[in-house]
GROMACS .gro file of C-alpha atoms in nm:
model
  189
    1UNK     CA    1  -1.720   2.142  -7.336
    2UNK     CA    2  -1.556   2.264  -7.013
    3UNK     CA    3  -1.299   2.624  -6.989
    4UNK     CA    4  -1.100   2.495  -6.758
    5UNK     CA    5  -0.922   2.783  -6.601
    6UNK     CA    6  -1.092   3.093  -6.573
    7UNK     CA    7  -1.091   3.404  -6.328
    8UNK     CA    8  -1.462   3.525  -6.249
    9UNK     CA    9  -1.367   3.672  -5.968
   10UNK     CA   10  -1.166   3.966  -6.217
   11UNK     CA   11  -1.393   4.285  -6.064
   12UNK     CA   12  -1.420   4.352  -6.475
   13UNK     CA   13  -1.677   4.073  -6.468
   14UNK     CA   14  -1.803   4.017  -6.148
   15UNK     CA   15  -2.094   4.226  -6.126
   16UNK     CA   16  -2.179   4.046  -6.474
   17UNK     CA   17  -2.196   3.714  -6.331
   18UNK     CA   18  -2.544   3.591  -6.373
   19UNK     CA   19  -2.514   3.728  -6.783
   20UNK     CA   20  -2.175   3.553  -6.804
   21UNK     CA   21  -2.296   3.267  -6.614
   22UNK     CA   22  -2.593   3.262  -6.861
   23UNK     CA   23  -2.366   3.297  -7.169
   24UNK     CA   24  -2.128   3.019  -7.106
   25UNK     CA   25  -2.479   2.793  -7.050
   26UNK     CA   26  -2.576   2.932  -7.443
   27UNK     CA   27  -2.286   2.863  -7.580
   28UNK     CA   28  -2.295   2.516  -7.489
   29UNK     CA   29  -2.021   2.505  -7.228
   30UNK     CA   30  -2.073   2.278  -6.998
   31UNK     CA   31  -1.846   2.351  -6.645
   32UNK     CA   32  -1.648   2.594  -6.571
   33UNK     CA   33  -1.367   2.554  -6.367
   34UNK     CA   34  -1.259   2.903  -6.207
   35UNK     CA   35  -0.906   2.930  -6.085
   36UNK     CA   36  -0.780   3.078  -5.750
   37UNK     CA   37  -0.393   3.270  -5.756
   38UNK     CA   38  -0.415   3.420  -5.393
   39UNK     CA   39  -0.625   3.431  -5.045
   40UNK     CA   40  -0.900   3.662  -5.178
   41UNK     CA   41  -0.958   3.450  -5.565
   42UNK     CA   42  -0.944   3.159  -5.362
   43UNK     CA   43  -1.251   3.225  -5.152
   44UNK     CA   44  -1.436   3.400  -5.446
   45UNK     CA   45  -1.365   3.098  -5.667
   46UNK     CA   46  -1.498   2.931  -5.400
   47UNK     CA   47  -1.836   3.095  -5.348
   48UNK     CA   48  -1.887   3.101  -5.696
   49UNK     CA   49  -1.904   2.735  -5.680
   50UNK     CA   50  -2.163   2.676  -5.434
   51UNK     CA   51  -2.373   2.952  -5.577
   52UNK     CA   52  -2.348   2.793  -5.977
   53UNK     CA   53  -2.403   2.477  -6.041
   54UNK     CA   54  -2.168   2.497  -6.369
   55UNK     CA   55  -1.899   2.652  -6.191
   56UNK     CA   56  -1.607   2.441  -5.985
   57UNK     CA   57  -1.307   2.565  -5.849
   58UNK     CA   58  -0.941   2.546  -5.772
   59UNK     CA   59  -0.789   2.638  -5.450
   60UNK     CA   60  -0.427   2.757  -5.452
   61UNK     CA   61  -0.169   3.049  -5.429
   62UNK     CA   62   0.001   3.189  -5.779
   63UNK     CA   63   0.374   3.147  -5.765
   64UNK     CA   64   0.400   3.512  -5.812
   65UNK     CA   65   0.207   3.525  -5.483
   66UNK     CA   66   0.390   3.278  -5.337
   67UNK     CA   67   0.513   3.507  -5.042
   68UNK     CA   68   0.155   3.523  -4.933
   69UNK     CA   69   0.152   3.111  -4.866
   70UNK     CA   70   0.097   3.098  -4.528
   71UNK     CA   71  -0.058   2.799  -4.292
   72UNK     CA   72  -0.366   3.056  -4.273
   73UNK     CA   73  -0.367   2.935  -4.603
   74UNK     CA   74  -0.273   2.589  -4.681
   75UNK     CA   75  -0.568   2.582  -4.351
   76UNK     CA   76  -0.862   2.695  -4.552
   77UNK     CA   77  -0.721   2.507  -4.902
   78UNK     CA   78  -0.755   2.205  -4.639
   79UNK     CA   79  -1.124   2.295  -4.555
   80UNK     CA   80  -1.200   2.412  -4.905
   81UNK     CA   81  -1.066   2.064  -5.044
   82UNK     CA   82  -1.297   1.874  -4.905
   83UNK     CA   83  -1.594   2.022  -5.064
   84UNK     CA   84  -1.665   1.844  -5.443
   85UNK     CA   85  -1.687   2.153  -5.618
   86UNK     CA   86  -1.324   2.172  -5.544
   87UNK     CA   87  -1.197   2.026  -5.825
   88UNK     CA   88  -0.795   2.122  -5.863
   89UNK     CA   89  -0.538   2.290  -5.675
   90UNK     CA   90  -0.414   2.539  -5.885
   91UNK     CA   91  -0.303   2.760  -6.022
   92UNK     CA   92   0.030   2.654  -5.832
   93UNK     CA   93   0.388   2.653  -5.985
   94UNK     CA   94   0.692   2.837  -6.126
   95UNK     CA   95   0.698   3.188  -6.237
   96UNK     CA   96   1.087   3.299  -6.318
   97UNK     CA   97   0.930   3.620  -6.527
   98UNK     CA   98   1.011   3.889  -6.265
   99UNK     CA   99   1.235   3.888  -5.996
  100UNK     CA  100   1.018   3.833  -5.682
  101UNK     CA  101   0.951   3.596  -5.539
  102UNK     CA  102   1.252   3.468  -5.489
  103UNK     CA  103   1.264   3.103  -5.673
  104UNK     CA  104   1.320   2.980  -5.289
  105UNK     CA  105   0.972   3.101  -5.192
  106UNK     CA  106   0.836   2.982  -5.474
  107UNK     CA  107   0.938   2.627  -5.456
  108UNK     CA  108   0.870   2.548  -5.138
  109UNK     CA  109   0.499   2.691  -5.219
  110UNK     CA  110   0.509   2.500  -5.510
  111UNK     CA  111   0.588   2.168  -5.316
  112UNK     CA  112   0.381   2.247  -5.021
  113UNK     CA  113   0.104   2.264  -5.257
  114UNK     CA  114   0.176   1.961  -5.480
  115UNK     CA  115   0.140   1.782  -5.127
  116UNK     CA  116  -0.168   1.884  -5.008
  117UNK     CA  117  -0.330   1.808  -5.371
  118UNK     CA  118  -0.205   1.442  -5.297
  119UNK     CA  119  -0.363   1.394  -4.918
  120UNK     CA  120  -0.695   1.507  -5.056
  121UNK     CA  121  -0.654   1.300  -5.382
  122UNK     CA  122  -0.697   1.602  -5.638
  123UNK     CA  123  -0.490   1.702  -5.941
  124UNK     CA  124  -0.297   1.949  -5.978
  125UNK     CA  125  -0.338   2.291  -6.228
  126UNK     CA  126   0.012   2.460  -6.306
  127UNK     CA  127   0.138   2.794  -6.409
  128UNK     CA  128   0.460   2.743  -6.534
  129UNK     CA  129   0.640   3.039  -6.716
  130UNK     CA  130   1.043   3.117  -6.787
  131UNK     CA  131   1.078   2.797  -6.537
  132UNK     CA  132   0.996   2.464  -6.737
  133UNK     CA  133   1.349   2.332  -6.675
  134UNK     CA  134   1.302   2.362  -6.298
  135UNK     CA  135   0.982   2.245  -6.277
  136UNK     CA  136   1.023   1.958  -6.475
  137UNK     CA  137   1.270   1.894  -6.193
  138UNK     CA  138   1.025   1.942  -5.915
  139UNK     CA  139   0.800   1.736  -6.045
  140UNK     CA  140   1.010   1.450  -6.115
  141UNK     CA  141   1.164   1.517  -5.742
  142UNK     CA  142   0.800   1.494  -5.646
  143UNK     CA  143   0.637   1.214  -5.843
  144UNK     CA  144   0.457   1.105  -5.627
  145UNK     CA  145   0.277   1.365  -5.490
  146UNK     CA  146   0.123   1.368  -5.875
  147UNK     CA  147  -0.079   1.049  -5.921
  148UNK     CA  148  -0.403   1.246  -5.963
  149UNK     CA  149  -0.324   1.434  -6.230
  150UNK     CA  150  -0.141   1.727  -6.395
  151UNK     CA  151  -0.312   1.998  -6.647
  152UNK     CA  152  -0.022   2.284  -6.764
  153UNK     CA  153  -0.230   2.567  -6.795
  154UNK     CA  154  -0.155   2.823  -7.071
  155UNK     CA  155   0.156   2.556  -7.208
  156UNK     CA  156   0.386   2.781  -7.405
  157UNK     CA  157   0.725   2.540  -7.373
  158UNK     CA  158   0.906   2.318  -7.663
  159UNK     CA  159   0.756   2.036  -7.807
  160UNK     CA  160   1.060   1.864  -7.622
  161UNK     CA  161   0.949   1.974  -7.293
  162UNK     CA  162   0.604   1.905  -7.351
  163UNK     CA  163   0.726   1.521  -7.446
  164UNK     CA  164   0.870   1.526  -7.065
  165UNK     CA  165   0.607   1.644  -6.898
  166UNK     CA  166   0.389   1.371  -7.057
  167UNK     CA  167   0.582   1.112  -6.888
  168UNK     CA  168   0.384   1.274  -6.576
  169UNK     CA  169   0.057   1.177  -6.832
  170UNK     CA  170  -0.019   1.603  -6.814
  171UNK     CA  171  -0.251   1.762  -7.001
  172UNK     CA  172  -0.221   2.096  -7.185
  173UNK     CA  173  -0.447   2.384  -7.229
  174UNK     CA  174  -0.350   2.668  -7.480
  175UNK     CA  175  -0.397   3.071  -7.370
  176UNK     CA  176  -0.504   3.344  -7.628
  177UNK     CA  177  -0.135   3.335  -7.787
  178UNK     CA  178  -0.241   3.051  -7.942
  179UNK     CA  179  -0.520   3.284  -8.167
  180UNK     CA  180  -0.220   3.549  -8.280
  181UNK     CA  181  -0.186   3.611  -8.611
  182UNK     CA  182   0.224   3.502  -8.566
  183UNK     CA  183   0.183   3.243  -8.390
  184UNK     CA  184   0.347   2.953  -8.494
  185UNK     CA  185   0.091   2.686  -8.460
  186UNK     CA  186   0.234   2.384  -8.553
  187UNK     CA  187   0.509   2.453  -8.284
  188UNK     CA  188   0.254   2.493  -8.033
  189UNK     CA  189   0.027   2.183  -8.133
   0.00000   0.00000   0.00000
């Protein structure tokens, strides 16, 4: 069994690591895959890789961080991406919840990012929230830059939208909505 996006870096659990770390191994999981949103997760995910063997990251900037994208940054995703721990970029995508960043700065992260997971052959982890529509369109705008694969993270979009972004053979993973007491299950599945 893998989790495939989690944040260890969350200064709630860091200075747990080596219980967590030791929990995960109980419960039978058998990776862990620890996502990156900005500079600073990026380098933790990272050095939580080398340091556990169970634990791989993702490089990548959070659309809602998307103003922080810089080449100091798309540098040391280059560098990081070569290491095979580095499993994903991610978590990279679309964010329309608040207001800022602007949807410009965002997509031209987003894209920016889809193309350096395609030089360095790696698939691609997405946040996608209030902005399925558009980036459904960046993706199909993009194709490909997404032959290595495509895992929306947290999915909560329509079963129709989910049938699109299959066409791109995604995967889905499901967030703690899924476990409310109202949620509506078969919609989600």
């Amino acid at each position: 069994m893998i989790d495939c996006h989690t944040h260890l870096d969350d200064e709630r659990l860091i200075c747990d690591i080596d219980q967590i770390v030791g929990d995960f191994e109980a419960d039978g999981l058998d990776f862990i895959i620890d996502a990156s949103a900005d500079f600073a997760t990026m380098q933790k995910a990272f050095e939580l890789s080398q340091k556990y063997d169970k634990i791989f990251a993702t490089i990548g900037c959070h659309p809602n961080d998307a103003l922080t994208f810089d080449q100091k940054m798309a540098d040391l995703m280059a560098e990081y991406a070569k290491n095979p721990k580095v499993v994903a970029v991610g978590e990279i995508g679309l964010d329309y919840h608040y207001d800022e960043p602007s949807k410009e700065v965002q997509h031209k992260a987003f894209v920016e990012q889809l193309d350096l997971a395609n030089s360095f052959g790696l698939p691609v982890q997405l946040h996608i929230r209030d902005a399925y529509g558009d980036a459904l369109q960046v993706m199909k705008d993009n194709r490909s830059l997404l032959k290595n694969g495509v895992l929306l993270h947290c999915y909560s979009g329509s079963k129709e939208m989910a049938q699109e972004f299959l066409k791109f053979d995604a995967f889905f993973s499901f967030g703690g909505a899924i476990t409310f007491k109202n949620a509506k299950k078969e919609e989600i599945i």
